[in-house]
Coordinates of N, CA, C and O in Angstrom, one line a residue:
V177 N 85.2 132.3 129.8 CA 85.9 133.4 130.3 C 87.1 133.0 131.1 O 88.1 133.7 131.0
K178 N 87.0 131.9 131.8 CA 88.1 131.4 132.5 C 89.4 131.2 131.7 O 90.5 131.5 132.0
Q179 N 89.2 130.6 130.5 CA 90.3 130.4 129.6 C 90.8 131.7 129.0 O 92.0 131.8 128.8
C180 N 90.0 132.7 128.9 CA 90.5 134.0 128.4 C 91.3 134.7 129.5 O 92.3 135.3 129.2
V181 N 90.9 134.5 130.8 CA 91.7 135.0 131.9 C 93.1 134.3 131.9 O 94.1 135.0 132.0
K182 N 93.1 133.0 131.7 CA 94.3 132.3 131.6 C 95.2 132.8 130.5 O 96.4 133.0 130.7
A183 N 94.7 132.9 129.3 CA 95.4 133.4 128.2 C 96.0 134.8 128.4 O 97.2 135.1 128.1
A184 N 95.2 135.7 129.0 CA 95.6 137.0 129.3 C 96.8 137.0 130.3 O 97.8 137.7 130.1
N185 N 96.7 136.2 131.3 CA 97.8 136.0 132.3 C 99.0 135.5 131.7 O 100.1 135.9 132.0
D186 N 98.8 134.5 130.8 CA 100.0 133.8 130.1 C 100.8 134.8 129.3 O 102.0 134.7 129.2
F187 N 100.1 135.8 128.7 CA 100.8 136.8 127.9 C 100.9 138.2 128.5 O 101.2 139.2 127.9
N188 N 100.8 138.2 129.9 CA 100.9 139.4 130.7 C 100.0 140.5 130.1 O 100.5 141.7 130.0
K189 N 98.8 140.2 129.8 CA 97.8 141.2 129.3 C 96.6 141.3 130.3 O 96.5 140.5 131.3
K190 N 95.7 142.2 130.1 CA 94.5 142.4 130.9 C 93.3 141.9 130.1 O 93.3 142.1 128.9
L191 N 92.3 141.5 130.8 CA 91.1 141.0 130.1 C 89.9 142.0 130.5 O 89.7 142.3 131.7
V192 N 89.2 142.4 129.5 CA 88.0 143.3 129.7 C 86.8 142.4 129.4 O 86.7 141.7 128.3
V193 N 85.8 142.4 130.2 CA 84.5 141.7 130.0 C 83.4 142.8 129.8 O 83.2 143.6 130.7
D194 N 82.7 142.7 128.7 CA 81.6 143.6 128.4 C 80.4 143.0 129.1 O 80.0 141.9 128.9
M195 N 79.7 143.8 129.9 CA 78.6 143.4 130.7 C 77.2 143.6 130.1 O 76.2 143.9 130.8
I196 N 77.2 143.5 128.8 CA 75.9 143.8 128.0 C 74.9 142.7 128.3 O 75.2 141.5 128.4
C197 N 73.7 143.1 128.6 CA 72.5 142.2 128.8 C 72.7 141.2 129.9 O 72.1 140.1 130.0
V198 N 73.4 141.6 130.9 CA 73.6 140.8 132.1 C 72.4 141.1 133.1 O 72.1 142.2 133.4
E199 N 71.7 140.1 133.4 CA 70.5 140.2 134.2 C 70.8 140.4 135.7 O 70.3 141.2 136.4
D200 N 71.7 139.5 136.2 CA 72.1 139.5 137.6 C 73.5 140.2 137.7 O 74.5 139.6 137.9
M201 N 73.4 141.5 137.6 CA 74.7 142.3 137.6 C 75.5 142.1 138.9 O 76.7 141.9 138.8
A202 N 74.8 142.2 140.0 CA 75.5 142.0 141.3 C 76.3 140.7 141.4 O 77.4 140.6 141.7
G203 N 75.6 139.6 141.0 CA 76.2 138.3 141.1 C 77.3 138.1 140.0 O 78.3 137.5 140.3
K204 N 77.1 138.6 138.8 CA 78.0 138.5 137.8 C 79.3 139.3 138.0 O 80.4 138.8 137.7
V205 N 79.2 140.4 138.6 CA 80.4 141.2 139.0 C 81.3 140.4 139.9 O 82.5 140.3 139.7
G206 N 80.7 139.8 141.0 CA 81.5 139.0 141.9 C 82.1 137.8 141.2 O 83.2 137.5 141.5
Q207 N 81.3 137.2 140.4 CA 81.8 136.0 139.7 C 83.0 136.3 138.8 O 84.0 135.6 138.7
M208 N 82.9 137.4 138.0 CA 84.0 137.8 137.1 C 85.2 138.2 137.9 O 86.4 137.9 137.5
E209 N 85.1 138.9 139.0 CA 86.2 139.3 139.8 C 86.9 138.0 140.4 O 88.1 137.9 140.5
E210 N 86.0 137.1 140.8 CA 86.5 135.8 141.5 C 87.4 135.1 140.5 O 88.4 134.5 140.9
I211 N 87.1 135.0 139.2 CA 87.9 134.3 138.3 C 89.1 135.1 137.7 O 89.9 134.6 136.9
G212 N 89.2 136.4 138.1 CA 90.4 137.1 137.7 C 90.2 138.1 136.6 O 91.2 138.6 136.1
V213 N 89.0 138.5 136.2 CA 88.8 139.5 135.2 C 89.4 140.8 135.7 O 89.1 141.2 136.8
N214 N 90.1 141.6 134.8 CA 90.7 142.8 135.2 C 89.8 144.0 135.1 O 89.9 144.9 135.9
V215 N 89.0 144.1 134.0 CA 88.2 145.3 133.8 C 86.8 144.8 133.4 O 86.6 143.9 132.6
L216 N 85.8 145.5 134.0 CA 84.4 145.2 133.6 C 83.8 146.4 132.9 O 83.9 147.5 133.5
A217 N 83.3 146.3 131.7 CA 82.8 147.4 131.0 C 81.3 147.5 131.1 O 80.5 146.5 130.9
V218 N 80.8 148.7 131.4 CA 79.4 149.0 131.4 C 78.9 149.0 130.0 O 79.4 149.7 129.2
H219 N 77.8 148.3 129.7 CA 77.3 148.3 128.3 C 75.8 147.8 128.4 O 75.5 146.7 128.7
T220 N 74.9 148.8 128.2 CA 73.5 148.5 128.4 C 72.9 148.4 127.0 O 73.0 149.3 126.2
G221 N 72.3 147.2 126.7 CA 71.8 147.0 125.3 C 70.6 147.9 125.0 O 69.9 148.4 125.8
A222 N 70.4 148.0 123.7 CA 69.3 148.8 123.2 C 68.0 148.3 123.7 O 67.1 149.1 124.0
D223 N 67.8 147.0 123.7 CA 66.5 146.5 124.2 C 66.3 146.8 125.7 O 65.2 147.1 126.1
Q224 N 67.4 146.8 126.5 CA 67.3 147.1 127.9 C 67.0 148.6 128.0 O 66.2 149.0 128.9
Q225 N 67.6 149.4 127.2 CA 67.4 150.8 127.3 C 65.9 151.2 126.9 O 65.3 152.1 127.5
A226 N 65.4 150.5 125.9 CA 64.0 150.7 125.5 C 63.0 150.3 126.6 O 61.9 150.9 126.6
E227 N 63.4 149.5 127.5 CA 62.6 149.1 128.7 C 62.8 150.1 129.9 O 62.3 149.9 130.9
G228 N 63.7 151.1 129.7 CA 63.9 152.1 130.7 C 65.2 152.0 131.5 O 65.5 152.8 132.4
R229 N 66.0 150.9 131.2 CA 67.2 150.7 131.9 C 68.3 151.6 131.3 O 68.4 151.7 130.1
T230 N 69.1 152.3 132.1 CA 70.1 153.2 131.5 C 71.5 152.7 131.9 O 71.7 151.9 132.9
P231 N 72.6 153.1 131.1 CA 73.9 152.8 131.5 C 74.3 153.3 132.9 O 75.0 152.6 133.6
L232 N 73.7 154.4 133.3 CA 74.0 154.9 134.7 C 73.4 153.9 135.7 O 74.0 153.8 136.8
D233 N 72.3 153.4 135.4 CA 71.7 152.4 136.4 C 72.6 151.2 136.6 O 72.9 150.8 137.7
D234 N 73.2 150.7 135.4 CA 74.1 149.6 135.5 C 75.4 150.0 136.2 O 75.9 149.2 137.0
L235 N 75.9 151.2 136.0 CA 77.1 151.6 136.6 C 76.9 151.7 138.1 O 77.8 151.3 138.9
K236 N 75.8 152.2 138.6 CA 75.5 152.3 140.0 C 75.6 150.9 140.6 O 76.1 150.7 141.7
I237 N 75.0 149.9 140.0 CA 75.0 148.6 140.5 C 76.4 148.0 140.5 O 76.9 147.4 141.5
M238 N 77.1 148.2 139.4 CA 78.5 147.7 139.3 C 79.4 148.3 140.4 O 80.1 147.6 141.0
T239 N 79.3 149.6 140.6 CA 80.2 150.2 141.6 C 79.8 149.8 143.0 O 80.7 149.9 143.9
K240 N 78.6 149.5 143.2 CA 78.2 149.0 144.5 C 78.8 147.7 144.9 O 79.1 147.4 146.0
Y241 N 79.0 146.8 143.9 CA 79.4 145.4 144.2 C 80.9 145.1 143.8 O 81.4 144.2 144.2
V242 N 81.5 146.0 142.9 CA 82.8 145.7 142.5 C 83.8 145.9 143.7 O 83.6 146.8 144.5
K243 N 84.8 145.1 143.7 CA 85.8 145.2 144.8 C 87.2 145.5 144.2 O 87.9 146.2 144.9
K244 N 87.5 145.0 143.0 CA 88.9 145.2 142.5 C 89.0 145.4 141.0 O 90.0 145.9 140.6
S245 N 88.0 145.1 140.3 CA 88.1 145.2 138.8 C 88.1 146.7 138.4 O 87.6 147.6 139.0

């Protein structure tokens, strides 16, 4: 992901990271922001949804921890 951020910056573009199947959402949000990711996309996998996890659950976690993406 770090190299993708560099390439996006080199070409004056933005980078979107899809957060599918991320277990430690809070930690990963901070890590992605720290390395310069511009946009974090909520994406809850079918397997996770089958276990009762919803995209709104993930969105609530992401908005709690996001600072700038």
